[in-house]
């Protein structure tokens, strides 16, 4: 059984990022935009900022009052978007309900779109072409490829249909010639479907919900979720101890997908410099 450690992959990406940055002007900046003081967003921002700065990226935070109007935020967003020194943008989500997310997504320069919110980038990915997709599914693919897991012709089941995880990951896996099934909360006989798959990606956000009865012998298991168990300890959607008795490879939580995700921002940032 192989534990798919995120750090190994994140460190390799970090080296690539640092070496690409050597030739870039230090004025180039990665902008993290936040509206309000949501705790999870502030934590994610601080952690991403630390990791990306360590890779040599000039990260700048732009934070706005949680009560900002839609038009005022849009004007500020346009300014950041058109700033020539800003080469990449991460907009922290979820946005307050008064902010028109579609207008922002349509406005962001697709080349600066680090977390795949631009419809143009999703369209390109649907065509099987290069285009920034959300960082989490890209991190999943980096792990699978980084550990040389065979993808061509394999049956991959994704338990999540959100744009930011399931739908985007489906596009990436299709490009790798997987046969992809997307499941969700209304899927019937989920266990029957997941237990036939070569690769199963769990991302529902429910602590230790899935045990080894959900997979076949030798399956590759990717656990995307970051939850807390009843003792407040971080855990994924999988009962790790049970899964390891049957899986051929599995990502731990913490230490799996999450570790790679923020470094994908760096990868997307340097690719257009
Ligand atoms: P989301 O929008 O709430 O999506 C959850 C998905 O799970 C939905 O498609 C939902 O189905 C499905 N689902 C919920 N309960 C289910 C059940 N009992 N059986 C089958 N499917 C079920 O969440 P998200 O933003 O995609 O994030 C998903 C998870 O990934 C969260 O735990 C989040 O913490 C984690 N995440 C991790 C990272 C990382 O870097 N590791 C980054 C982003 C998110 P419906 O569509 O029918 O509701």
Short mmCIF file of N, CA, C and O in Angstrom, two decimals, residues 89 105-106 108-134 138 163 168 171-172 268 271-272:
data_model
loop_
_atom_site.label_atom_id
_atom_site.label_comp_id
_atom_site.label_asym_id
_atom_site.label_seq_id
_atom_site.Cartn_x
_atom_site.Cartn_y
_atom_site.Cartn_z
N UNK A 89 -4.39 36.23 -9.78
CA UNK A 89 -5.40 36.63 -8.80
C UNK A 89 -6.07 35.39 -8.19
O UNK A 89 -6.48 34.47 -8.92
N UNK A 105 -16.41 36.59 -12.60
CA UNK A 105 -15.82 35.48 -13.36
C UNK A 105 -15.65 35.84 -14.83
O UNK A 105 -14.67 35.46 -15.47
N UNK A 106 -16.62 36.61 -15.36
CA UNK A 106 -16.54 37.02 -16.77
C UNK A 106 -15.49 38.11 -16.98
O UNK A 106 -15.02 38.31 -18.09
N UNK A 108 -12.52 38.58 -14.98
CA UNK A 108 -11.12 38.26 -14.66
C UNK A 108 -10.34 37.91 -15.93
O UNK A 108 -10.86 37.21 -16.82
N UNK A 109 -9.15 38.44 -16.02
CA UNK A 109 -8.27 38.10 -17.14
C UNK A 109 -7.93 36.60 -17.02
O UNK A 109 -7.35 36.18 -16.01
N UNK A 110 -8.31 35.79 -18.01
CA UNK A 110 -8.11 34.33 -17.88
C UNK A 110 -6.66 33.95 -17.61
O UNK A 110 -6.40 32.93 -16.96
N UNK A 111 -5.71 34.79 -18.05
CA UNK A 111 -4.29 34.48 -17.82
C UNK A 111 -3.90 34.71 -16.36
O UNK A 111 -2.91 34.19 -15.87
N UNK A 112 -4.69 35.57 -15.67
CA UNK A 112 -4.40 35.86 -14.26
C UNK A 112 -5.25 35.00 -13.32
O UNK A 112 -5.14 35.12 -12.10
N UNK A 113 -6.09 34.18 -13.90
CA UNK A 113 -7.10 33.44 -13.14
C UNK A 113 -6.48 32.18 -12.50
O UNK A 113 -6.47 31.10 -13.09
N UNK A 114 -5.95 32.32 -11.27
CA UNK A 114 -5.18 31.24 -10.66
C UNK A 114 -6.03 30.07 -10.18
O UNK A 114 -5.55 28.96 -10.03
N UNK A 115 -7.31 30.33 -9.88
CA UNK A 115 -8.13 29.26 -9.30
C UNK A 115 -9.31 28.87 -10.20
O UNK A 115 -10.35 28.41 -9.72
N UNK A 116 -9.13 29.11 -11.50
CA UNK A 116 -10.09 28.61 -12.48
C UNK A 116 -11.52 29.07 -12.28
O UNK A 116 -12.44 28.25 -12.29
N UNK A 117 -11.72 30.39 -12.17
CA UNK A 117 -13.12 30.87 -12.07
C UNK A 117 -13.63 31.40 -13.41
O UNK A 117 -14.82 31.60 -13.59
N UNK A 118 -12.72 31.64 -14.35
CA UNK A 118 -13.12 32.20 -15.64
C UNK A 118 -13.82 31.14 -16.50
O UNK A 118 -13.30 30.04 -16.68
N UNK A 119 -15.00 31.48 -17.07
CA UNK A 119 -15.69 30.52 -17.94
C UNK A 119 -14.83 30.14 -19.14
O UNK A 119 -14.91 29.02 -19.65
N UNK A 120 -13.98 31.06 -19.57
CA UNK A 120 -13.10 30.79 -20.71
C UNK A 120 -12.16 29.61 -20.39
O UNK A 120 -11.94 28.72 -21.20
N UNK A 121 -11.62 29.64 -19.15
CA UNK A 121 -10.71 28.56 -18.76
C UNK A 121 -11.43 27.22 -18.65
O UNK A 121 -10.88 26.18 -19.02
N UNK A 122 -12.66 27.25 -18.14
CA UNK A 122 -13.40 25.98 -18.02
C UNK A 122 -13.72 25.44 -19.42
O UNK A 122 -13.59 24.25 -19.68
N UNK A 123 -14.08 26.35 -20.32
CA UNK A 123 -14.39 25.95 -21.70
C UNK A 123 -13.17 25.29 -22.37
O UNK A 123 -13.28 24.26 -23.02
N UNK A 124 -12.01 25.92 -22.14
CA UNK A 124 -10.79 25.33 -22.70
C UNK A 124 -10.54 23.93 -22.14
O UNK A 124 -10.20 23.01 -22.86
N UNK A 125 -10.75 23.80 -20.82
CA UNK A 125 -10.54 22.50 -20.19
C UNK A 125 -11.53 21.46 -20.74
O UNK A 125 -11.17 20.30 -20.95
N UNK A 126 -12.77 21.91 -21.03
CA UNK A 126 -13.77 21.00 -21.61
C UNK A 126 -13.34 20.52 -22.99
O UNK A 126 -13.70 19.45 -23.44
N UNK A 127 -12.56 21.36 -23.65
CA UNK A 127 -12.05 20.98 -24.98
C UNK A 127 -10.79 20.14 -24.86
O UNK A 127 -10.19 19.78 -25.87
N UNK A 128 -10.35 19.89 -23.64
CA UNK A 128 -9.14 19.10 -23.44
C UNK A 128 -7.88 19.91 -23.66
O UNK A 128 -6.80 19.37 -23.89
N UNK A 129 -8.00 21.25 -23.62
CA UNK A 129 -6.83 22.11 -23.81
C UNK A 129 -6.35 22.66 -22.48
O UNK A 129 -7.06 22.58 -21.47
N UNK A 130 -5.17 23.26 -22.50
CA UNK A 130 -4.63 23.86 -21.28
C UNK A 130 -5.44 25.09 -20.90
O UNK A 130 -5.72 25.94 -21.71
N UNK A 131 -5.83 25.20 -19.68
CA UNK A 131 -6.55 26.36 -19.16
C UNK A 131 -6.61 26.15 -17.66
O UNK A 131 -6.83 25.02 -17.22
N UNK A 132 -6.40 27.21 -16.89
CA UNK A 132 -6.38 27.02 -15.45
C UNK A 132 -7.72 26.53 -14.92
O UNK A 132 -8.74 27.17 -15.14
N UNK A 133 -7.67 25.42 -14.22
CA UNK A 133 -8.87 24.93 -13.54
C UNK A 133 -8.68 25.16 -12.05
O UNK A 133 -7.59 25.50 -11.60
N UNK A 134 -9.74 25.00 -11.23
CA UNK A 134 -9.57 25.18 -9.79
C UNK A 134 -8.43 24.32 -9.24
O UNK A 134 -8.16 23.21 -9.73
N UNK A 138 -6.70 20.13 -9.83
CA UNK A 138 -5.36 20.08 -10.44
C UNK A 138 -4.39 19.38 -9.48
O UNK A 138 -3.55 18.58 -9.90
N UNK A 163 -18.55 22.49 -9.11
CA UNK A 163 -17.70 22.97 -10.20
C UNK A 163 -16.24 22.97 -9.75
O UNK A 163 -15.33 22.62 -10.50
N UNK A 168 -14.75 19.85 -12.54
CA UNK A 168 -13.43 20.20 -13.09
C UNK A 168 -12.51 18.99 -13.14
O UNK A 168 -11.79 18.77 -14.11
N UNK A 171 -13.11 16.75 -16.09
CA UNK A 171 -12.50 17.20 -17.35
C UNK A 171 -11.03 16.77 -17.41
O UNK A 171 -10.54 16.34 -18.45
N UNK A 172 -10.34 16.92 -16.28
CA UNK A 172 -8.92 16.55 -16.25
C UNK A 172 -8.73 15.04 -16.44
O UNK A 172 -7.83 14.60 -17.16
N UNK A 268 0.29 27.88 -11.34
CA UNK A 268 -0.50 28.68 -12.29
C UNK A 268 0.08 30.10 -12.44
O UNK A 268 0.05 30.68 -13.52
N UNK A 271 3.22 30.15 -14.79
CA UNK A 271 3.15 29.62 -16.16
C UNK A 271 2.97 30.69 -17.23
O UNK A 271 3.32 30.46 -18.38
N UNK A 272 2.46 31.85 -16.85
CA UNK A 272 2.26 32.90 -17.86
C UNK A 272 3.23 34.07 -17.72
O UNK A 272 3.04 35.11 -18.32
#
